[in-house]
């Protein structure tokens, strides 16, 4: 990677695991849980956040010296809201069904804490290129968790991945269903998203014991 | 009746935290002590009670398709609903700042107890979520919008109060080390959400219109049921006696 120095690369790779926005920084949980019943919705949501956070971080970073600190929250919200409107209109134009499933959660990217959190913590203090990398890194970290949760919830809940029946047909009893396997509809309900994320946190902190909190 | 239904539905069935996961960030971050949780919860109720009706007015008279018709016939063709995100969030951010200034001026004691939490609220997804759900569920009157704001706020308040109380106690338990803190909080919230799902039976759940239809049909069917039951039993008795008669005749 000639383009990226070691320090820049760290900005992208850190949020993927040891500084993950969801499991370590506790940011952006709302949307991570609400839309992960299907893998496709998780992926689209990740792409939307990638766009908003990448572009938003650059914009805020460029304006960081002219924003009065007293009204910075309103300015940040307006920037995010504009970007989110773009995402919403693009989704409505090219993926109408999907934008129906995501419903208000596209709008809620505005208040997604990852975005405000990274603006406050990073973009207001760093240059545009670094802020862009930080935005990409954090939204990839967010995407990793979303895709893991979406993968397990869709696979165990409805036996499909991206709408393809990977486990066989539950009605005609083919594939694993022939051996008496049943879909666990409970995985599609809200509470299991929380428990899935809890388990991901458990696994991650068991592997890296330095992340353990002392109560 | 409509108000009561919306009130209980927003608190228990569509609970902001347990059913739609809104405001999770501050819910997880500020729930370590009961006293701070109460402060933030009260602030959320307060701000939602103001912003939801305000955004309802904005939606009704500016943003909806044909909402500008009060300006004159030629404005009736505009549909500004794509601007609703930016309008709603601007309203919320300004209201939060305004509330902060007013509270600081008139009630320093309340300001000191809420102080740090008020600015946080502008980015609490529960607040914006409340306004967006208000819009997508097509709440009809200003009174209902106010009701929805207050009751969703109360639902959020209950949730954060409950988890803060549990977290204060769980400090004395022997939780597996990697689960300590965040992990166990997630799992407890999941279990609480399962508990809250049982409230779903109070009303039939799903979309607003479907609920109304179904509750209406249940009410009517309850009223109609008693006589029909009697009629059916009578019919059954009749048919039995007829059968018996037939059997007797055959004999």
Tab-separated table of C-alpha atoms in Angstrom:
chain	number	residue	atom	x	y	z
A	1	UNK	CA	0.000	0.000	0.000
A	2	UNK	CA	2.111	2.893	-1.239
A	3	UNK	CA	-0.751	5.322	-0.893
A	4	UNK	CA	-1.308	4.718	2.783
A	5	UNK	CA	1.331	5.141	5.447
A	6	UNK	CA	1.334	2.774	8.404
A	7	UNK	CA	-0.436	5.342	10.565
A	8	UNK	CA	-3.155	5.851	7.957
A	9	UNK	CA	-3.642	2.124	7.606
A	10	UNK	CA	-4.120	1.879	11.356
A	11	UNK	CA	-7.030	4.328	11.067
A	12	UNK	CA	-8.814	1.820	8.869
A	13	UNK	CA	-7.862	-1.446	10.557
A	14	UNK	CA	-8.277	-0.430	14.212
A	15	UNK	CA	-12.062	0.039	14.094
A	16	UNK	CA	-12.467	-3.370	12.467
A	17	UNK	CA	-11.615	-5.223	15.667
A	18	UNK	CA	-10.035	-3.706	18.759
A	19	UNK	CA	-11.680	-0.305	18.497
A	20	UNK	CA	-14.918	-1.463	16.909
A	21	UNK	CA	-17.589	1.253	16.965
A	22	UNK	CA	-20.349	-1.111	18.074
A	23	UNK	CA	-18.776	-3.551	20.483
A	24	UNK	CA	-16.128	-1.293	22.046
A	25	UNK	CA	-17.120	2.340	21.541
A	26	UNK	CA	-20.854	1.513	22.001
A	27	UNK	CA	-21.958	3.722	19.108
A	28	UNK	CA	-24.674	3.200	16.530
A	29	UNK	CA	-26.426	0.301	18.219
A	30	UNK	CA	-29.993	1.263	17.322
A	31	UNK	CA	-29.807	0.613	13.618
A	32	UNK	CA	-27.441	-2.327	14.067
A	33	UNK	CA	-30.161	-4.182	15.918
A	34	UNK	CA	-33.303	-3.078	14.202
A	35	UNK	CA	-32.628	-3.949	10.569
A	36	UNK	CA	-30.492	-7.082	10.842
A	37	UNK	CA	-33.263	-9.661	10.407
A	38	UNK	CA	-32.185	-9.905	6.744
A	39	UNK	CA	-28.657	-9.955	5.384
A	40	UNK	CA	-29.572	-7.779	2.398
A	41	UNK	CA	-30.915	-4.988	4.590
A	42	UNK	CA	-27.757	-5.136	6.702
A	43	UNK	CA	-25.552	-4.744	3.639
A	44	UNK	CA	-27.551	-1.826	2.237
A	45	UNK	CA	-27.526	-0.121	5.627
A	46	UNK	CA	-23.744	-0.566	5.853
A	47	UNK	CA	-23.256	0.971	2.426
A	48	UNK	CA	-25.499	3.903	3.361
A	49	UNK	CA	-23.529	4.528	6.546
A	50	UNK	CA	-20.245	4.169	4.642
A	51	UNK	CA	-21.322	6.913	2.252
A	52	UNK	CA	-22.702	9.243	4.910
A	53	UNK	CA	-19.784	8.849	7.295
A	54	UNK	CA	-17.084	9.016	4.615
A	55	UNK	CA	-18.443	12.152	2.962
A	56	UNK	CA	-19.670	13.743	6.200
A	57	UNK	CA	-16.315	13.357	7.913
A	58	UNK	CA	-14.579	15.121	5.002
A	59	UNK	CA	-17.122	17.964	4.939
A	60	UNK	CA	-16.932	18.545	8.687
A	61	UNK	CA	-13.162	18.313	8.617
A	62	UNK	CA	-12.993	20.974	5.882
A	63	UNK	CA	-15.291	23.265	7.877
A	64	UNK	CA	-13.719	22.561	11.256
A	65	UNK	CA	-12.010	25.962	11.546
A	66	UNK	CA	-15.050	28.051	10.651
A	67	UNK	CA	-17.744	26.339	12.740
A	68	UNK	CA	-18.374	28.242	16.006
A	69	UNK	CA	-18.195	25.620	18.727
A	70	UNK	CA	-21.489	26.686	20.312
A	71	UNK	CA	-23.622	25.764	17.332
A	72	UNK	CA	-21.493	22.910	16.023
A	73	UNK	CA	-24.095	20.251	16.861
A	74	UNK	CA	-26.728	21.922	14.702
A	75	UNK	CA	-24.245	22.359	11.857
A	76	UNK	CA	-23.241	18.704	12.070
A	77	UNK	CA	-26.867	17.591	12.114
A	78	UNK	CA	-27.673	19.658	9.032
A	79	UNK	CA	-24.714	18.182	7.120
A	80	UNK	CA	-25.749	14.628	8.041
A	81	UNK	CA	-29.407	15.293	7.312
A	82	UNK	CA	-28.569	16.523	3.810
A	83	UNK	CA	-26.471	13.429	3.085
A	84	UNK	CA	-29.180	11.159	4.474
A	85	UNK	CA	-31.823	12.773	2.273
A	86	UNK	CA	-29.623	11.940	-0.723
A	87	UNK	CA	-29.341	8.312	0.431
A	88	UNK	CA	-33.075	8.114	1.058
A	89	UNK	CA	-34.002	9.473	-2.365
A	90	UNK	CA	-31.502	7.164	-4.105
A	91	UNK	CA	-32.928	4.162	-2.242
A	92	UNK	CA	-36.487	5.167	-3.086
A	93	UNK	CA	-35.559	5.518	-6.743
A	94	UNK	CA	-33.532	2.315	-7.224
A	95	UNK	CA	-34.580	-0.056	-4.425
A	96	UNK	CA	-38.102	0.882	-3.425
A	97	UNK	CA	-38.962	-2.423	-1.709
A	98	UNK	CA	-35.818	-2.257	0.381
A	99	UNK	CA	-36.447	1.335	1.398
A	100	UNK	CA	-39.848	0.160	2.657
A	101	UNK	CA	-38.209	-2.510	4.846
A	102	UNK	CA	-35.698	-0.036	6.220
A	103	UNK	CA	-38.541	2.477	6.789
A	104	UNK	CA	-37.626	5.096	9.377
A	105	UNK	CA	-34.197	3.618	9.975
A	106	UNK	CA	-32.750	5.369	6.937
A	107	UNK	CA	-33.804	8.644	8.544
A	108	UNK	CA	-32.331	7.498	11.799
A	109	UNK	CA	-28.843	7.399	10.266
A	110	UNK	CA	-28.958	11.126	11.111
A	111	UNK	CA	-28.922	10.381	14.804
A	112	UNK	CA	-26.723	7.314	14.447
A	113	UNK	CA	-24.252	7.906	17.229
A	114	UNK	CA	-21.335	6.611	15.129
A	115	UNK	CA	-21.657	9.588	12.847
A	116	UNK	CA	-21.932	12.287	15.510
A	117	UNK	CA	-19.376	10.459	17.619
A	118	UNK	CA	-16.751	10.395	14.853
A	119	UNK	CA	-17.457	14.035	13.911
A	120	UNK	CA	-16.928	15.125	17.496
A	121	UNK	CA	-14.030	12.839	18.276
A	122	UNK	CA	-12.109	12.889	15.012
A	123	UNK	CA	-13.218	15.139	12.163
A	124	UNK	CA	-13.217	18.299	14.273
A	125	UNK	CA	-9.551	17.792	15.111
A	126	UNK	CA	-8.006	16.277	11.977
A	127	UNK	CA	-7.467	17.008	8.301
A	128	UNK	CA	-9.777	15.844	5.500
A	129	UNK	CA	-7.706	12.849	4.264
A	130	UNK	CA	-7.303	11.357	7.737
A	131	UNK	CA	-10.945	12.048	8.511
A	132	UNK	CA	-11.972	10.268	5.326
A	133	UNK	CA	-9.931	7.198	6.273
A	134	UNK	CA	-11.337	7.283	9.801
A	135	UNK	CA	-14.850	7.470	8.397
A	136	UNK	CA	-14.243	4.518	6.077
A	137	UNK	CA	-12.621	2.490	8.846
A	138	UNK	CA	-15.386	3.055	11.344
A	139	UNK	CA	-18.172	2.350	8.910
A	140	UNK	CA	-16.403	-0.867	7.879
A	141	UNK	CA	-16.197	-1.831	11.544
A	142	UNK	CA	-19.912	-1.137	11.807
A	143	UNK	CA	-20.541	-3.147	8.644
A	144	UNK	CA	-18.658	-6.180	9.982
A	145	UNK	CA	-20.927	-6.451	13.028
A	146	UNK	CA	-24.076	-5.785	10.986
A	147	UNK	CA	-23.191	-8.458	8.472
A	148	UNK	CA	-22.320	-11.047	11.132
A	149	UNK	CA	-25.580	-10.418	12.986
A	150	UNK	CA	-27.596	-10.321	9.756
A	151	UNK	CA	-25.959	-13.554	8.543
A	152	UNK	CA	-26.852	-15.547	11.650
A	153	UNK	CA	-30.319	-14.089	12.059
A	154	UNK	CA	-31.321	-14.753	8.476
A	155	UNK	CA	-29.685	-18.211	8.347
A	156	UNK	CA	-31.135	-19.489	11.609
A	157	UNK	CA	-34.368	-17.523	11.450
A	158	UNK	CA	-35.607	-18.135	7.934
A	159	UNK	CA	-33.049	-20.586	6.524
A	160	UNK	CA	-32.067	-18.251	3.700
A	161	UNK	CA	-29.129	-16.024	2.783
A	162	UNK	CA	-29.845	-12.944	0.661
A	163	UNK	CA	-33.201	-14.572	-0.055
A	164	UNK	CA	-31.658	-17.803	-1.425
A	165	UNK	CA	-32.810	-20.978	0.314
A	166	UNK	CA	-29.420	-22.385	1.347
A	167	UNK	CA	-30.791	-24.935	3.778
A	168	UNK	CA	-33.382	-26.458	1.453
A	169	UNK	CA	-37.107	-25.952	1.230
A	170	UNK	CA	-38.998	-26.044	4.539
A	171	UNK	CA	-42.322	-26.904	2.888
A	172	UNK	CA	-41.159	-29.644	0.531
A	173	UNK	CA	-38.793	-30.978	3.233
A	174	UNK	CA	-35.595	-30.981	1.195
A	175	UNK	CA	-32.039	-30.346	2.407
A	176	UNK	CA	-31.603	-30.257	6.179
A	177	UNK	CA	-35.356	-30.035	6.644
A	178	UNK	CA	-35.545	-33.680	5.597
A	179	UNK	CA	-33.843	-34.566	8.899
A	180	UNK	CA	-36.459	-32.727	10.957
A	181	UNK	CA	-34.663	-29.370	11.183
A	182	UNK	CA	-36.973	-26.422	11.863
A	183	UNK	CA	-36.412	-22.697	11.343
A	184	UNK	CA	-36.059	-20.822	14.593
A	185	UNK	CA	-38.538	-17.998	14.019
A	186	UNK	CA	-37.481	-16.484	17.305
A	187	UNK	CA	-34.218	-15.325	15.683
A	188	UNK	CA	-36.212	-12.894	13.560
A	189	UNK	CA	-37.698	-11.154	16.595
A	190	UNK	CA	-36.168	-8.096	18.174
A	191	UNK	CA	-34.748	-9.589	21.407
A	192	UNK	CA	-32.510	-12.092	19.616
A	193	UNK	CA	-30.629	-9.262	17.906
A	194	UNK	CA	-29.577	-8.005	21.322
A	195	UNK	CA	-28.546	-11.448	22.484
A	196	UNK	CA	-26.614	-12.087	19.246
A	197	UNK	CA	-24.627	-8.877	19.725
A	198	UNK	CA	-24.075	-9.859	23.372
A	199	UNK	CA	-22.585	-13.151	22.216
A	200	UNK	CA	-20.345	-11.405	19.660
A	201	UNK	CA	-19.044	-9.182	22.461
A	202	UNK	CA	-18.464	-12.266	24.607
A	203	UNK	CA	-16.465	-14.012	21.872
A	204	UNK	CA	-14.438	-10.912	21.060
A	205	UNK	CA	-13.510	-10.205	24.663
A	206	UNK	CA	-12.665	-13.821	25.361
A	207	UNK	CA	-10.160	-13.683	22.501
A	208	UNK	CA	-8.682	-10.356	23.523
A	209	UNK	CA	-8.691	-10.208	27.314
A	210	UNK	CA	-7.308	-6.649	27.431
A	211	UNK	CA	-10.776	-5.415	26.419
A	212	UNK	CA	-12.506	-6.795	29.525
A	213	UNK	CA	-14.230	-4.142	31.633
A	214	UNK	CA	-13.829	-4.191	35.396
A	215	UNK	CA	-17.546	-4.024	36.148
B	1	UNK	CA	-60.517	5.571	24.285
B	2	UNK	CA	-58.302	6.276	21.305
B	3	UNK	CA	-55.975	8.240	23.585
B	4	UNK	CA	-55.822	5.451	26.149
B	5	UNK	CA	-55.083	2.876	23.469
B	6	UNK	CA	-52.259	4.955	21.983
B	7	UNK	CA	-50.883	5.641	25.465
B	8	UNK	CA	-50.532	2.003	26.485
B	9	UNK	CA	-49.445	0.923	23.039
B	10	UNK	CA	-46.583	3.445	22.979
B	11	UNK	CA	-45.410	2.588	26.494
B	12	UNK	CA	-45.599	-1.197	26.495
B	13	UNK	CA	-46.150	-2.706	23.068
B	14	UNK	CA	-44.112	-0.363	20.872
B	15	UNK	CA	-41.668	0.459	23.631
B	16	UNK	CA	-38.930	2.656	22.158
B	17	UNK	CA	-36.095	0.563	23.562
B	18	UNK	CA	-37.431	-2.970	23.568
B	19	UNK	CA	-39.446	-3.047	20.362
B	20	UNK	CA	-37.650	-0.610	18.061
B	21	UNK	CA	-34.199	-0.229	19.681
B	22	UNK	CA	-34.291	3.546	19.611
B	23	UNK	CA	-32.040	5.538	21.899
B	24	UNK	CA	-29.879	2.498	22.611
B	25	UNK	CA	-26.646	4.476	22.701
B	26	UNK	CA	-27.550	6.713	25.595
B	27	UNK	CA	-29.540	3.850	27.108
B	28	UNK	CA	-26.339	1.815	27.356
B	29	UNK	CA	-24.018	4.698	28.181
B	30	UNK	CA	-25.991	6.461	30.910
B	31	UNK	CA	-27.527	3.495	32.735
B	32	UNK	CA	-24.775	2.784	35.251
B	33	UNK	CA	-26.538	4.642	38.092
B	34	UNK	CA	-30.250	5.020	38.804
B	35	UNK	CA	-30.003	8.732	39.641
B	36	UNK	CA	-28.439	9.723	36.305
B	37	UNK	CA	-30.837	7.422	34.465
B	38	UNK	CA	-33.795	9.218	36.053
B	39	UNK	CA	-32.340	12.594	34.998
B	40	UNK	CA	-31.910	11.574	31.386
B	41	UNK	CA	-35.278	9.826	31.273
B	42	UNK	CA	-37.069	12.918	32.560
B	43	UNK	CA	-35.285	15.074	29.995
B	44	UNK	CA	-36.334	12.708	27.203
B	45	UNK	CA	-40.014	12.831	28.245
B	46	UNK	CA	-39.808	16.625	28.412
B	47	UNK	CA	-38.210	17.100	25.000
B	48	UNK	CA	-40.436	14.524	23.276
B	49	UNK	CA	-43.565	16.183	24.672
B	50	UNK	CA	-42.467	19.390	22.920
B	51	UNK	CA	-40.930	18.156	19.676
B	52	UNK	CA	-43.472	15.543	18.555
B	53	UNK	CA	-46.467	17.944	18.475
B	54	UNK	CA	-44.274	20.660	16.911
B	55	UNK	CA	-43.128	18.314	14.179
B	56	UNK	CA	-46.714	17.190	13.720
B	57	UNK	CA	-47.675	20.802	12.989
B	58	UNK	CA	-44.729	21.143	10.584
B	59	UNK	CA	-45.705	17.932	8.835
B	60	UNK	CA	-49.378	18.881	8.600
B	61	UNK	CA	-49.013	22.479	7.423
B	62	UNK	CA	-45.738	22.500	5.481
B	63	UNK	CA	-44.346	19.109	4.511
B	64	UNK	CA	-47.187	16.807	3.471
B	65	UNK	CA	-48.409	16.605	-0.081
B	66	UNK	CA	-50.856	19.463	-0.551
B	67	UNK	CA	-50.141	20.792	2.937
B	68	UNK	CA	-49.338	24.256	1.626
B	69	UNK	CA	-52.862	24.765	0.308
B	70	UNK	CA	-53.556	27.215	3.153
B	71	UNK	CA	-51.269	29.631	1.293
B	72	UNK	CA	-53.485	29.557	-1.777
B	73	UNK	CA	-54.688	27.197	-4.480
B	74	UNK	CA	-51.498	27.320	-6.555
B	75	UNK	CA	-49.392	25.980	-3.662
B	76	UNK	CA	-51.472	22.835	-3.223
B	77	UNK	CA	-49.402	20.888	-5.770
B	78	UNK	CA	-46.155	20.919	-3.761
B	79	UNK	CA	-44.988	17.844	-1.857
B	80	UNK	CA	-42.115	18.738	0.446
B	81	UNK	CA	-42.064	15.497	2.413
B	82	UNK	CA	-38.514	14.712	1.232
B	83	UNK	CA	-37.404	17.620	3.424
B	84	UNK	CA	-38.873	16.103	6.561
B	85	UNK	CA	-35.576	14.703	7.919
B	86	UNK	CA	-33.825	18.040	7.803
B	87	UNK	CA	-36.837	19.946	9.159
B	88	UNK	CA	-37.414	17.506	12.009
B	89	UNK	CA	-33.800	17.393	13.115
B	90	UNK	CA	-33.484	21.164	12.900
B	91	UNK	CA	-36.589	21.541	15.068
B	92	UNK	CA	-35.227	19.062	17.576
B	93	UNK	CA	-31.789	20.641	17.743
B	94	UNK	CA	-33.185	24.153	18.170
B	95	UNK	CA	-35.773	23.031	20.728
B	96	UNK	CA	-33.089	21.290	22.747
B	97	UNK	CA	-30.957	24.441	22.783
B	98	UNK	CA	-33.994	26.577	23.616
B	99	UNK	CA	-35.090	24.282	26.420
B	100	UNK	CA	-31.544	24.350	27.764
B	101	UNK	CA	-31.495	28.150	27.837
B	102	UNK	CA	-34.972	28.429	29.394
B	103	UNK	CA	-34.333	25.818	32.054
B	104	UNK	CA	-31.001	27.416	32.936
B	105	UNK	CA	-32.690	30.811	33.349
B	106	UNK	CA	-35.766	29.794	35.362
B	107	UNK	CA	-34.820	26.655	37.246
B	108	UNK	CA	-31.118	26.344	38.015
B	109	UNK	CA	-31.792	23.333	40.242
B	110	UNK	CA	-33.415	21.379	37.400
B	111	UNK	CA	-30.686	22.603	35.064
B	112	UNK	CA	-28.015	21.223	37.349
B	113	UNK	CA	-29.691	17.858	37.509
B	114	UNK	CA	-30.359	17.666	33.738
B	115	UNK	CA	-27.473	19.896	32.643
B	116	UNK	CA	-25.110	17.440	31.015
B	117	UNK	CA	-27.872	15.357	29.467
B	118	UNK	CA	-29.751	18.053	27.594
B	119	UNK	CA	-27.230	18.529	24.769
B	120	UNK	CA	-26.942	14.725	24.469
B	121	UNK	CA	-30.638	14.508	23.749
B	122	UNK	CA	-30.350	16.241	20.379
B	123	UNK	CA	-28.612	13.135	19.076
B	124	UNK	CA	-30.780	10.617	20.898
B	125	UNK	CA	-32.424	8.561	18.191
B	126	UNK	CA	-35.522	8.066	20.329
B	127	UNK	CA	-36.419	11.734	19.840
B	128	UNK	CA	-36.070	11.773	16.064
B	129	UNK	CA	-37.537	8.264	15.919
B	130	UNK	CA	-40.607	9.502	17.784
B	131	UNK	CA	-41.178	12.197	15.173
B	132	UNK	CA	-40.559	9.846	12.250
B	133	UNK	CA	-42.900	7.182	13.634
B	134	UNK	CA	-45.470	9.903	14.272
B	135	UNK	CA	-45.217	10.742	10.570
B	136	UNK	CA	-45.204	7.179	9.222
B	137	UNK	CA	-48.088	6.038	11.439
B	138	UNK	CA	-50.173	8.995	10.277
B	139	UNK	CA	-51.291	10.170	13.693
B	140	UNK	CA	-54.407	12.218	13.116
B	141	UNK	CA	-54.716	15.059	15.639
B	142	UNK	CA	-52.418	17.373	17.577
B	143	UNK	CA	-53.710	15.938	20.861
B	144	UNK	CA	-52.802	12.412	19.785
B	145	UNK	CA	-49.361	13.596	18.673
B	146	UNK	CA	-48.761	15.136	22.107
B	147	UNK	CA	-49.995	11.946	23.725
B	148	UNK	CA	-47.679	9.873	21.533
B	149	UNK	CA	-44.680	12.047	22.433
B	150	UNK	CA	-45.312	11.848	26.167
B	151	UNK	CA	-46.096	8.146	26.254
B	152	UNK	CA	-43.097	7.133	24.112
B	153	UNK	CA	-40.972	9.231	26.452
B	154	UNK	CA	-42.437	7.435	29.451
B	155	UNK	CA	-41.733	4.080	27.804
B	156	UNK	CA	-38.105	5.056	27.312
B	157	UNK	CA	-37.916	6.339	30.888
B	158	UNK	CA	-39.226	3.024	32.246
B	159	UNK	CA	-36.714	1.073	30.195
B	160	UNK	CA	-33.654	3.048	31.284
B	161	UNK	CA	-34.819	3.053	34.914
B	162	UNK	CA	-35.227	-0.724	34.884
B	163	UNK	CA	-31.842	-1.445	33.317
B	164	UNK	CA	-30.072	1.026	35.642
B	165	UNK	CA	-31.568	-0.690	38.676
B	166	UNK	CA	-30.513	-4.105	37.367
B	167	UNK	CA	-26.989	-2.900	36.587
B	168	UNK	CA	-26.587	-1.492	40.089
B	169	UNK	CA	-27.435	-4.903	41.521
B	170	UNK	CA	-25.507	-6.982	39.021
B	171	UNK	CA	-22.256	-5.423	40.194
B	172	UNK	CA	-22.361	-7.885	43.094
B	173	UNK	CA	-22.853	-10.926	40.880
B	174	UNK	CA	-20.186	-13.192	39.472
B	175	UNK	CA	-20.533	-12.492	35.742
B	176	UNK	CA	-18.083	-14.276	33.369
B	177	UNK	CA	-15.214	-11.823	32.834
B	178	UNK	CA	-15.599	-11.263	29.049
B	179	UNK	CA	-19.300	-10.525	29.484
B	180	UNK	CA	-18.835	-7.914	32.207
B	181	UNK	CA	-20.221	-4.465	31.505
B	182	UNK	CA	-21.501	-4.195	27.955
B	183	UNK	CA	-22.056	-7.858	27.105
B	184	UNK	CA	-24.260	-8.745	30.027
B	185	UNK	CA	-26.222	-5.507	29.577
B	186	UNK	CA	-27.045	-6.548	26.017
B	187	UNK	CA	-28.205	-9.975	27.107
B	188	UNK	CA	-30.300	-8.587	29.978
B	189	UNK	CA	-31.914	-6.107	27.603
B	190	UNK	CA	-32.689	-9.002	25.261
B	191	UNK	CA	-34.362	-10.910	28.079
B	192	UNK	CA	-36.310	-7.813	29.111
B	193	UNK	CA	-37.414	-7.359	25.509
B	194	UNK	CA	-38.725	-10.931	25.498
B	195	UNK	CA	-40.675	-10.031	28.639
B	196	UNK	CA	-42.071	-6.916	27.020
B	197	UNK	CA	-43.187	-8.940	24.004
B	198	UNK	CA	-45.811	-10.513	26.213
B	199	UNK	CA	-47.569	-7.151	26.319
B	200	UNK	CA	-48.186	-7.631	22.606
B	201	UNK	CA	-51.285	-9.622	23.527
B	202	UNK	CA	-52.890	-6.529	25.065
B	203	UNK	CA	-53.636	-5.269	21.576
B	204	UNK	CA	-53.138	-7.369	18.518
B	205	UNK	CA	-49.986	-5.512	17.325
B	206	UNK	CA	-48.990	-4.739	13.757
B	207	UNK	CA	-50.072	-1.655	11.890
B	208	UNK	CA	-52.318	0.986	13.341
B	209	UNK	CA	-55.194	0.408	10.922
B	210	UNK	CA	-55.119	-3.349	11.257
B	211	UNK	CA	-55.239	-2.985	15.023
B	212	UNK	CA	-58.271	-0.763	14.856
B	213	UNK	CA	-60.099	-3.116	12.536
B	214	UNK	CA	-59.222	-6.141	14.579
B	215	UNK	CA	-60.099	-4.598	17.935
B	216	UNK	CA	-63.345	-3.398	16.458
B	217	UNK	CA	-64.167	-6.849	15.165
B	218	UNK	CA	-63.230	-8.378	18.519
B	219	UNK	CA	-65.508	-5.963	20.332
B	220	UNK	CA	-68.391	-6.700	18.027
B	221	UNK	CA	-67.735	-10.408	18.088
B	222	UNK	CA	-67.701	-10.361	21.900
B	223	UNK	CA	-71.044	-8.624	21.914
B	224	UNK	CA	-72.466	-10.965	19.332
B	225	UNK	CA	-70.812	-14.058	20.747
B	226	UNK	CA	-73.011	-14.738	23.767
B	227	UNK	CA	-76.310	-15.146	21.937
B	228	UNK	CA	-74.670	-17.109	19.119
B	229	UNK	CA	-73.087	-19.479	21.618
B	230	UNK	CA	-76.493	-20.104	23.115
B	231	UNK	CA	-77.994	-20.498	19.685
B	232	UNK	CA	-75.265	-22.939	18.709
B	233	UNK	CA	-75.731	-25.013	21.838
B	234	UNK	CA	-79.433	-25.014	21.207
B	235	UNK	CA	-78.772	-26.115	17.633
B	236	UNK	CA	-76.413	-28.822	18.882
B	237	UNK	CA	-78.982	-29.970	21.400
B	238	UNK	CA	-81.608	-29.842	18.692
B	239	UNK	CA	-79.499	-31.880	16.282
B	240	UNK	CA	-78.650	-34.379	19.026
B	241	UNK	CA	-82.262	-34.772	19.918
B	242	UNK	CA	-83.119	-35.020	16.239
B	243	UNK	CA	-80.413	-37.674	15.814
B	244	UNK	CA	-81.763	-39.520	18.821
B	245	UNK	CA	-85.225	-39.261	17.423
B	246	UNK	CA	-84.015	-40.575	14.086
B	247	UNK	CA	-82.230	-43.433	15.800
B	248	UNK	CA	-85.327	-44.188	17.803
B	249	UNK	CA	-87.386	-44.099	14.655
B	250	UNK	CA	-84.987	-46.488	12.982
B	251	UNK	CA	-85.275	-48.838	15.888
